[in-house]
mmCIF file of C-alpha atoms in Angstrom:
data_model
loop_
_atom_site.group_PDB
_atom_site.id
_atom_site.type_symbol
_atom_site.label_atom_id
_atom_site.label_comp_id
_atom_site.label_asym_id
_atom_site.label_seq_id
_atom_site.Cartn_x
_atom_site.Cartn_y
_atom_site.Cartn_z
ATOM 1 C CA MET B 30 -158.602 -185.635 122.987
ATOM 2 C CA THR B 31 -154.912 -185.616 123.837
ATOM 3 C CA GLU B 32 -152.425 -183.969 121.484
ATOM 4 C CA ALA B 33 -150.917 -187.367 120.533
ATOM 5 C CA ARG B 34 -154.351 -188.786 119.656
ATOM 6 C CA ARG B 35 -155.255 -185.665 117.685
ATOM 7 C CA LEU B 36 -152.058 -185.906 115.603
ATOM 8 C CA LYS B 37 -152.646 -189.615 114.987
ATOM 9 C CA SER B 38 -156.251 -188.865 113.932
ATOM 10 C CA ASP B 39 -155.083 -186.116 111.567
ATOM 11 C CA ARG B 40 -152.524 -188.430 109.979
ATOM 12 C CA THR B 41 -155.088 -191.187 109.580
ATOM 13 C CA LYS B 42 -157.468 -188.797 107.830
ATOM 14 C CA ALA B 43 -154.618 -187.579 105.606
ATOM 15 C CA ASP B 44 -153.723 -191.164 104.732
ATOM 16 C CA GLU B 45 -157.316 -191.923 103.788
ATOM 17 C CA LYS B 46 -157.555 -188.764 101.714
ATOM 18 C CA ILE B 47 -154.348 -189.308 99.713
ATOM 19 C CA ALA B 48 -154.959 -193.005 99.153
ATOM 20 C CA LYS B 49 -157.849 -192.388 96.741
ATOM 21 C CA GLY B 50 -157.166 -193.523 93.203
ATOM 22 C CA CYS B 51 -156.381 -192.046 89.822
ATOM 23 C CA ASP B 52 -157.772 -192.709 86.382
ATOM 24 C CA VAL B 53 -154.997 -193.805 84.010
ATOM 25 C CA THR B 54 -151.689 -195.670 84.057
ATOM 26 C CA VAL B 55 -149.171 -194.174 81.604
ATOM 27 C CA VAL B 56 -146.364 -196.389 80.259
ATOM 28 C CA THR B 57 -143.562 -194.480 78.566
ATOM 29 C CA ALA B 58 -139.834 -193.703 78.333
ATOM 30 C CA ALA B 59 -137.742 -191.791 80.864
ATOM 31 C CA ASP B 60 -136.898 -188.987 78.429
ATOM 32 C CA PRO B 61 -137.157 -185.473 79.949
ATOM 33 C CA LEU B 62 -138.996 -184.147 76.894
ATOM 34 C CA ILE B 63 -141.915 -186.427 77.764
ATOM 35 C CA HIS B 64 -142.061 -185.451 81.435
ATOM 36 C CA HIS B 65 -141.228 -181.753 81.425
ATOM 37 C CA ARG B 66 -143.728 -180.553 78.908
ATOM 38 C CA ASN B 67 -147.463 -181.024 78.433
ATOM 39 C CA VAL B 68 -146.950 -184.304 76.513
ATOM 40 C CA ILE B 69 -148.548 -186.725 78.963
ATOM 41 C CA PRO B 70 -151.643 -184.665 79.937
ATOM 42 C CA ALA B 71 -152.323 -183.793 76.321
ATOM 43 C CA ALA B 72 -151.996 -187.443 75.237
ATOM 44 C CA ILE B 73 -154.316 -188.615 77.991
ATOM 45 C CA LYS B 74 -156.966 -186.044 77.054
ATOM 46 C CA GLN B 75 -156.717 -186.992 73.393
ATOM 47 C CA ALA B 76 -156.947 -190.731 74.088
ATOM 48 C CA PHE B 77 -159.679 -190.717 76.730
ATOM 49 C CA GLY B 78 -161.425 -187.370 76.244
ATOM 50 C CA ALA B 79 -160.750 -185.923 79.681
ATOM 51 C CA ASP B 80 -158.007 -184.713 81.978
ATOM 52 C CA SER B 81 -156.870 -187.416 84.362
ATOM 53 C CA ARG B 82 -154.478 -188.084 87.189
ATOM 54 C CA TYR B 83 -152.107 -190.905 86.309
ATOM 55 C CA ASP B 84 -149.860 -193.566 87.743
ATOM 56 C CA LEU B 85 -146.559 -193.620 85.852
ATOM 57 C CA LEU B 86 -144.463 -196.533 84.569
ATOM 58 C CA SER B 87 -141.404 -195.022 82.923
ATOM 59 C CA PHE B 88 -138.174 -196.653 81.696
ATOM 60 C CA PRO B 89 -134.751 -195.598 80.372
ATOM 61 C CA ASP B 90 -134.916 -198.589 77.997
ATOM 62 C CA PHE B 91 -138.551 -198.468 76.885
ATOM 63 C CA PRO B 92 -138.443 -201.349 74.312
ATOM 64 C CA ALA B 93 -136.830 -203.674 76.906
ATOM 65 C CA ALA B 94 -139.897 -203.244 79.136
ATOM 66 C CA PHE B 95 -141.833 -205.140 76.437
ATOM 67 C CA ASP B 96 -139.390 -207.990 75.900
ATOM 68 C CA ASP B 97 -140.749 -211.508 76.278
ATOM 69 C CA GLY B 98 -139.607 -211.907 79.858
ATOM 70 C CA ALA B 99 -140.292 -208.323 80.914
ATOM 71 C CA VAL B 100 -143.778 -207.651 79.590
ATOM 72 C CA ALA B 101 -145.257 -209.974 82.223
ATOM 73 C CA GLN B 102 -143.537 -207.802 84.838
ATOM 74 C CA LEU B 103 -145.009 -204.727 83.226
ATOM 75 C CA ALA B 104 -148.496 -206.272 83.185
ATOM 76 C CA HIS B 105 -148.056 -207.089 86.891
ATOM 77 C CA ASP B 106 -147.223 -203.431 87.563
ATOM 78 C CA VAL B 107 -150.383 -202.341 85.746
ATOM 79 C CA GLU B 108 -152.326 -204.855 87.849
ATOM 80 C CA THR B 109 -150.807 -203.204 90.939
ATOM 81 C CA ALA B 110 -152.168 -199.861 89.797
ATOM 82 C CA ILE B 111 -155.574 -201.447 89.223
ATOM 83 C CA SER B 112 -155.684 -203.001 92.682
ATOM 84 C CA LEU B 113 -154.328 -199.997 94.575
ATOM 85 C CA HIS B 114 -155.802 -197.078 92.675
ATOM 86 C CA ARG B 115 -158.768 -198.517 90.787
ATOM 87 C CA VAL B 116 -157.161 -197.800 87.405
ATOM 88 C CA GLU B 117 -158.776 -199.452 84.378
ATOM 89 C CA LYS B 118 -157.296 -197.358 81.578
ATOM 90 C CA VAL B 119 -153.741 -197.670 80.257
ATOM 91 C CA LEU B 120 -151.999 -195.357 77.832
ATOM 92 C CA VAL B 121 -148.755 -196.510 76.200
ATOM 93 C CA LEU B 122 -146.822 -193.468 74.982
ATOM 94 C CA GLU B 123 -144.436 -194.774 72.353
ATOM 95 C CA PRO B 124 -141.333 -192.546 72.274
ATOM 96 C CA ASP B 125 -140.269 -193.174 68.681
ATOM 97 C CA GLY B 126 -143.660 -192.428 67.147
ATOM 98 C CA LYS B 127 -143.333 -195.320 64.699
ATOM 99 C CA GLY B 128 -146.415 -197.207 65.753
ATOM 100 C CA GLN B 129 -144.619 -200.202 67.266
ATOM 101 C CA PRO B 130 -147.097 -202.751 68.680
ATOM 102 C CA TYR B 131 -146.134 -202.123 72.308
ATOM 103 C CA ALA B 132 -149.676 -201.491 73.405
ATOM 104 C CA ALA B 133 -150.855 -204.658 71.716
ATOM 105 C CA LEU B 134 -148.279 -206.659 73.617
ATOM 106 C CA LEU B 135 -149.579 -205.276 76.897
ATOM 107 C CA ALA B 136 -153.252 -205.519 75.917
ATOM 108 C CA HIS B 137 -152.771 -209.252 75.319
ATOM 109 C CA HIS B 138 -152.390 -209.728 79.069
ATOM 110 C CA PHE B 139 -155.748 -208.043 79.749
ATOM 111 C CA ARG B 140 -157.965 -209.791 77.226
ATOM 112 C CA GLY B 141 -161.398 -210.489 78.695
ATOM 113 C CA THR B 142 -161.064 -207.821 81.369
ATOM 114 C CA LYS B 143 -162.361 -204.261 81.714
ATOM 115 C CA VAL B 144 -158.875 -202.840 81.302
ATOM 116 C CA GLU B 145 -158.666 -200.547 78.270
ATOM 117 C CA VAL B 146 -155.214 -200.236 76.663
ATOM 118 C CA LYS B 147 -154.559 -197.445 74.138
ATOM 119 C CA SER B 148 -151.403 -196.166 72.484
ATOM 120 C CA ALA B 149 -150.162 -192.796 71.285
ATOM 121 C CA PRO B 150 -146.887 -191.644 69.680
ATOM 122 C CA THR B 151 -144.832 -188.852 71.253
ATOM 123 C CA PHE B 152 -142.383 -188.100 68.419
ATOM 124 C CA VAL B 153 -139.676 -186.940 70.818
ATOM 125 C CA GLY B 154 -137.329 -189.853 70.268
ATOM 126 C CA GLU B 155 -135.662 -191.724 73.137
ATOM 127 C CA ARG B 156 -131.969 -191.301 72.381
ATOM 128 C CA ARG B 157 -131.409 -188.023 74.172
ATOM 129 C CA SER B 158 -128.915 -187.780 77.031
ATOM 130 C CA TYR B 159 -129.726 -186.509 80.487
ATOM 131 C CA ARG B 160 -127.351 -186.134 83.418
ATOM 132 C CA THR B 161 -129.783 -186.929 86.270
ATOM 133 C CA LEU B 162 -132.101 -189.933 86.546
ATOM 134 C CA VAL B 163 -134.769 -189.827 89.234
ATOM 135 C CA VAL B 164 -135.781 -193.376 90.262
ATOM 136 C CA THR B 165 -139.027 -193.577 92.218
ATOM 137 C CA CYS B 166 -142.482 -195.163 92.586
ATOM 138 C CA MET B 167 -145.291 -195.060 90.064
ATOM 139 C CA ASP B 168 -147.754 -193.456 92.510
ATOM 140 C CA TRP B 169 -149.884 -190.755 90.881
ATOM 141 C CA ARG B 170 -149.495 -188.466 93.882
ATOM 142 C CA LEU B 171 -145.851 -187.953 92.911
ATOM 143 C CA HIS B 172 -146.286 -187.159 89.238
ATOM 144 C CA GLY B 173 -147.895 -184.710 86.830
ATOM 145 C CA GLU B 174 -148.145 -180.941 87.052
ATOM 146 C CA GLY B 175 -149.493 -180.963 90.628
ATOM 147 C CA GLY B 176 -147.577 -184.072 91.731
ATOM 148 C CA PHE B 177 -145.622 -183.805 94.925
ATOM 149 C CA LEU B 178 -142.283 -184.891 93.483
ATOM 150 C CA THR B 179 -142.757 -182.730 90.411
ATOM 151 C CA ARG B 180 -143.232 -179.686 92.628
ATOM 152 C CA CYS B 181 -140.213 -180.560 94.782
ATOM 153 C CA LEU B 182 -137.877 -180.939 91.835
ATOM 154 C CA ARG B 183 -138.869 -177.755 89.975
ATOM 155 C CA SER B 184 -135.848 -175.969 91.379
ATOM 156 C CA MET B 185 -133.407 -178.382 89.745
ATOM 157 C CA PRO B 186 -131.163 -176.493 87.307
ATOM 158 C CA GLU B 187 -131.528 -179.081 84.570
ATOM 159 C CA GLU B 188 -134.064 -181.444 83.051
ATOM 160 C CA TYR B 189 -134.016 -184.934 84.476
ATOM 161 C CA GLY B 190 -135.078 -188.363 83.248
ATOM 162 C CA ILE B 191 -137.487 -190.293 85.411
ATOM 163 C CA MET B 192 -137.758 -194.046 85.935
ATOM 164 C CA THR B 193 -140.757 -195.343 87.806
ATOM 165 C CA VAL B 194 -142.009 -198.769 88.919
ATOM 166 C CA PRO B 195 -144.161 -199.706 91.940
ATOM 167 C CA GLY B 196 -142.180 -199.665 95.172
ATOM 168 C CA VAL B 197 -138.842 -199.464 93.374
ATOM 169 C CA VAL B 198 -136.762 -198.969 96.516
ATOM 170 C CA LYS B 199 -138.123 -202.126 98.108
ATOM 171 C CA ASP B 200 -137.361 -204.004 94.872
ATOM 172 C CA LEU B 201 -133.776 -202.751 94.878
ATOM 173 C CA ALA B 202 -133.333 -203.642 98.509
ATOM 174 C CA ALA B 203 -134.402 -207.222 97.763
ATOM 175 C CA GLY B 204 -130.986 -208.063 96.333
ATOM 176 C CA ASP B 205 -130.473 -210.591 93.572
ATOM 177 C CA LYS B 206 -134.058 -211.611 92.871
ATOM 178 C CA PHE B 207 -135.252 -211.462 89.264
ATOM 179 C CA ARG B 208 -137.288 -208.339 89.846
ATOM 180 C CA SER B 209 -134.411 -206.539 91.502
ATOM 181 C CA ARG B 210 -132.017 -207.533 88.720
ATOM 182 C CA TRP B 211 -134.450 -206.288 86.083
ATOM 183 C CA VAL B 212 -134.841 -202.900 87.791
ATOM 184 C CA ARG B 213 -131.056 -202.602 88.160
ATOM 185 C CA GLY B 214 -130.649 -203.355 84.460
ATOM 186 C CA GLN B 215 -132.973 -200.467 83.554
ATOM 187 C CA ILE B 216 -130.990 -198.094 85.765
ATOM 188 C CA LEU B 217 -127.704 -199.271 84.311
ATOM 189 C CA ASN B 218 -129.093 -198.687 80.821
ATOM 190 C CA GLY B 219 -129.725 -195.076 81.732
ATOM 191 C CA VAL B 220 -126.165 -194.741 83.027
ATOM 192 C CA LEU B 221 -124.494 -196.356 80.011
ATOM 193 C CA ASN B 222 -126.764 -195.182 77.169
ATOM 194 C CA ARG B 223 -128.138 -191.839 78.371
ATOM 195 C CA GLY B 224 -125.035 -190.354 79.981
ATOM 196 C CA VAL B 225 -126.471 -190.395 83.487
ATOM 197 C CA GLU B 226 -124.019 -189.252 86.146
ATOM 198 C CA ARG B 227 -126.390 -188.712 89.066
ATOM 199 C CA ILE B 228 -129.101 -191.032 90.356
ATOM 200 C CA MET B 229 -131.728 -189.781 92.801
ATOM 201 C CA LEU B 230 -133.454 -192.696 94.512
ATOM 202 C CA VAL B 231 -136.724 -191.499 96.059
ATOM 203 C CA SER B 232 -139.030 -193.497 98.305
ATOM 204 C CA HIS B 233 -142.333 -192.173 99.683
ATOM 205 C CA THR B 234 -144.735 -192.621 102.567
ATOM 206 C CA ASP B 235 -148.026 -194.502 102.213
ATOM 207 C CA CYS B 236 -146.397 -196.750 99.571
ATOM 208 C CA GLY B 237 -148.538 -199.691 98.558
ATOM 209 C CA LYS B 238 -145.466 -201.965 98.385
ATOM 210 C CA TYR B 239 -145.320 -201.747 102.159
ATOM 211 C CA GLY B 240 -149.060 -202.010 102.630
ATOM 212 C CA GLY B 241 -149.431 -198.249 102.934
ATOM 213 C CA SER B 242 -149.179 -196.228 106.131
ATOM 214 C CA ALA B 243 -151.828 -198.504 107.602
ATOM 215 C CA ALA B 244 -149.250 -201.319 107.759
ATOM 216 C CA PHE B 245 -147.358 -199.219 110.319
ATOM 217 C CA ARG B 246 -150.576 -198.457 112.224
ATOM 218 C CA HIS B 247 -150.119 -194.885 111.026
ATOM 219 C CA ASN B 248 -146.998 -194.546 113.182
ATOM 220 C CA TYR B 249 -145.102 -191.994 111.126
ATOM 221 C CA LEU B 250 -141.706 -192.519 112.760
ATOM 222 C CA ASP B 251 -141.846 -196.294 112.322
ATOM 223 C CA GLU B 252 -142.762 -195.849 108.661
ATOM 224 C CA ILE B 253 -139.931 -193.405 107.995
ATOM 225 C CA GLN B 254 -137.462 -195.721 109.693
ATOM 226 C CA ALA B 255 -138.506 -198.652 107.478
ATOM 227 C CA LEU B 256 -138.158 -196.530 104.333
ATOM 228 C CA ARG B 257 -134.740 -195.300 105.447
ATOM 229 C CA GLU B 258 -133.491 -198.821 106.089
ATOM 230 C CA ASP B 259 -134.524 -199.979 102.611
ATOM 231 C CA LEU B 260 -132.932 -196.925 100.999
ATOM 232 C CA ARG B 261 -129.688 -197.558 102.793
ATOM 233 C CA LEU B 262 -129.754 -201.230 101.869
ATOM 234 C CA ALA B 263 -130.412 -200.384 98.213
ATOM 235 C CA VAL B 264 -127.440 -197.985 98.219
ATOM 236 C CA ARG B 265 -125.208 -200.527 99.956
ATOM 237 C CA LEU B 266 -126.088 -203.224 97.411
ATOM 238 C CA ALA B 267 -125.350 -200.780 94.589
ATOM 239 C CA ALA B 268 -121.983 -199.954 96.108
ATOM 240 C CA ASP B 269 -121.161 -203.629 96.591
ATOM 241 C CA HIS B 270 -121.749 -204.228 92.871
ATOM 242 C CA ARG B 271 -119.286 -201.583 91.644
ATOM 243 C CA ASP B 272 -116.862 -204.423 90.939
ATOM 244 C CA GLY B 273 -117.959 -205.407 87.440
ATOM 245 C CA SER B 274 -120.637 -207.910 88.478
ATOM 246 C CA THR B 275 -124.322 -207.963 87.444
ATOM 247 C CA PHE B 276 -125.071 -204.360 88.440
ATOM 248 C CA SER B 277 -122.026 -202.158 88.136
ATOM 249 C CA LEU B 278 -122.298 -198.392 88.542
ATOM 250 C CA PRO B 279 -119.272 -196.504 87.216
ATOM 251 C CA ALA B 280 -117.311 -194.751 89.952
ATOM 252 C CA ASN B 281 -118.243 -191.304 88.609
ATOM 253 C CA VAL B 282 -121.989 -191.882 89.142
ATOM 254 C CA SER B 283 -123.335 -190.329 92.350
ATOM 255 C CA LEU B 284 -126.210 -191.938 94.184
ATOM 256 C CA GLU B 285 -128.510 -189.771 96.344
ATOM 257 C CA THR B 286 -131.541 -190.807 98.407
ATOM 258 C CA ALA B 287 -134.650 -189.055 99.679
ATOM 259 C CA ILE B 288 -138.086 -189.731 101.115
ATOM 260 C CA ALA B 289 -141.180 -187.927 99.857
ATOM 261 C CA SER B 290 -143.340 -187.479 102.917
ATOM 262 C CA LEU B 291 -146.831 -187.063 101.532
ATOM 263 C CA GLN B 292 -148.408 -186.455 104.929
ATOM 264 C CA ILE B 293 -146.293 -183.438 105.826
ATOM 265 C CA ASP B 294 -145.579 -182.316 102.241
ATOM 266 C CA ALA B 295 -141.788 -182.482 102.489
ATOM 267 C CA LEU B 296 -138.887 -184.092 100.636
ATOM 268 C CA CYS B 297 -136.373 -185.378 103.186
ATOM 269 C CA THR B 298 -132.772 -186.224 102.266
ATOM 270 C CA VAL B 299 -131.565 -189.530 103.674
ATOM 271 C CA PHE B 300 -127.883 -190.030 104.602
#
């Protein structure tokens, strides 16, 4: 076997290995206290009786994710987790601990299915400020104690909030579509109401929004190029909207981009 074929075979095997699913989708707020302690793993174990890997749907404005127009988007994201990662359990971690019927709103969309929706309070509140907001995909391989992105960001000198939706960079690069505007609104909420001054926009390889690495025939360079183009487009659109229009980032907010390369276990900065 030639060296090129061997490398391609190794990458294909790696893609197949990392594409296997998780057990739970967690829906919660972006607050660092939820993501930087044992809150999520402990809540999953209490709700379902076992430790589990999890996809993550996390929002700076948690209640807004359950508004009349938005909850259908949220249900669609859960369906994405189901189709990509074989998830049939959902845990809604309610940040205010007041027993709001958020889980019931989501469960309504899955009546008559095998999807099990449970809720748990976190009692950490959701009005804390955080300087950095990491915006990335829901993919379980990025999150949790052993998650790739979690490990990469351990050296950060401060706690960071985290916003996650499926294929968020591709959504942002789509421009003025409803989905893109909704995602932008969540980011802007973090900037205006949480004191965010730095946004880290992180894409990743083998993303289901692109059809996974298989959509690029496991050509790593082609895949990285596509991710870079969407990151640059997302940044350009954000810059174009710093004029007071629908999505307006204050001038003091920095916007950084990176790609989490799951195959080679590296976080690459994109300029």
